[in-house]
Tab-separated table of C-alpha atoms in Angstrom:
chain	number	residue	atom	x	y	z
A	1	MET	CA	109.920	105.726	31.741
A	2	PHE	CA	109.145	105.526	28.057
A	3	LYS	CA	106.113	106.929	26.321
A	4	SER	CA	105.333	105.413	22.983
A	5	GLY	CA	103.386	107.229	20.340
A	6	ARG	CA	103.574	108.399	16.780
A	7	ASN	CA	105.521	111.281	15.345
A	8	LYS	CA	104.140	113.706	12.798
A	9	ASP	CA	104.981	111.288	9.976
A	10	GLY	CA	102.912	108.562	11.615
A	11	GLN	CA	105.958	106.488	12.494
A	12	LEU	CA	106.084	104.697	15.806
A	13	VAL	CA	108.416	106.465	18.191
A	14	VAL	CA	109.357	106.122	21.830
A	15	ARG	CA	109.891	109.266	23.851
A	16	THR	CA	112.326	109.058	26.732
A	17	ASN	CA	111.980	111.275	29.771
A	18	SER	CA	114.857	113.389	28.485
A	19	GLY	CA	112.554	114.317	25.603
A	20	GLU	CA	114.473	112.311	23.037
A	21	GLU	CA	112.406	110.617	20.351
A	22	ILE	CA	113.549	107.211	19.212
A	23	ASN	CA	112.185	105.873	15.960
A	24	LEU	CA	111.538	102.184	16.621
A	25	LEU	CA	112.195	101.124	13.041
A	26	GLU	CA	115.510	102.960	12.976
A	27	ALA	CA	116.469	101.571	16.371
A	28	ALA	CA	115.628	98.022	15.291
A	29	LYS	CA	117.664	98.420	12.123
A	30	ARG	CA	120.676	99.730	14.039
A	31	TYR	CA	120.331	96.977	16.624
A	32	GLY	CA	120.137	94.361	13.888
A	33	ASP	CA	123.301	95.750	12.320
A	34	LEU	CA	125.074	95.557	15.679
A	35	ILE	CA	124.074	91.926	16.085
A	36	LYS	CA	125.268	91.079	12.573
A	37	ALA	CA	128.552	92.887	13.157
A	38	SER	CA	129.229	91.021	16.399
A	39	ALA	CA	128.238	87.602	15.049
């Protein structure tokens, strides 16, 4: 399960059930880089 919300800086983050916060912008950037690298 994911809970989405905002961190203290007002950025959109997703919290996993292990308590890890994932910044969506950072994740999208990293994912985009992976796609470019594999293309």
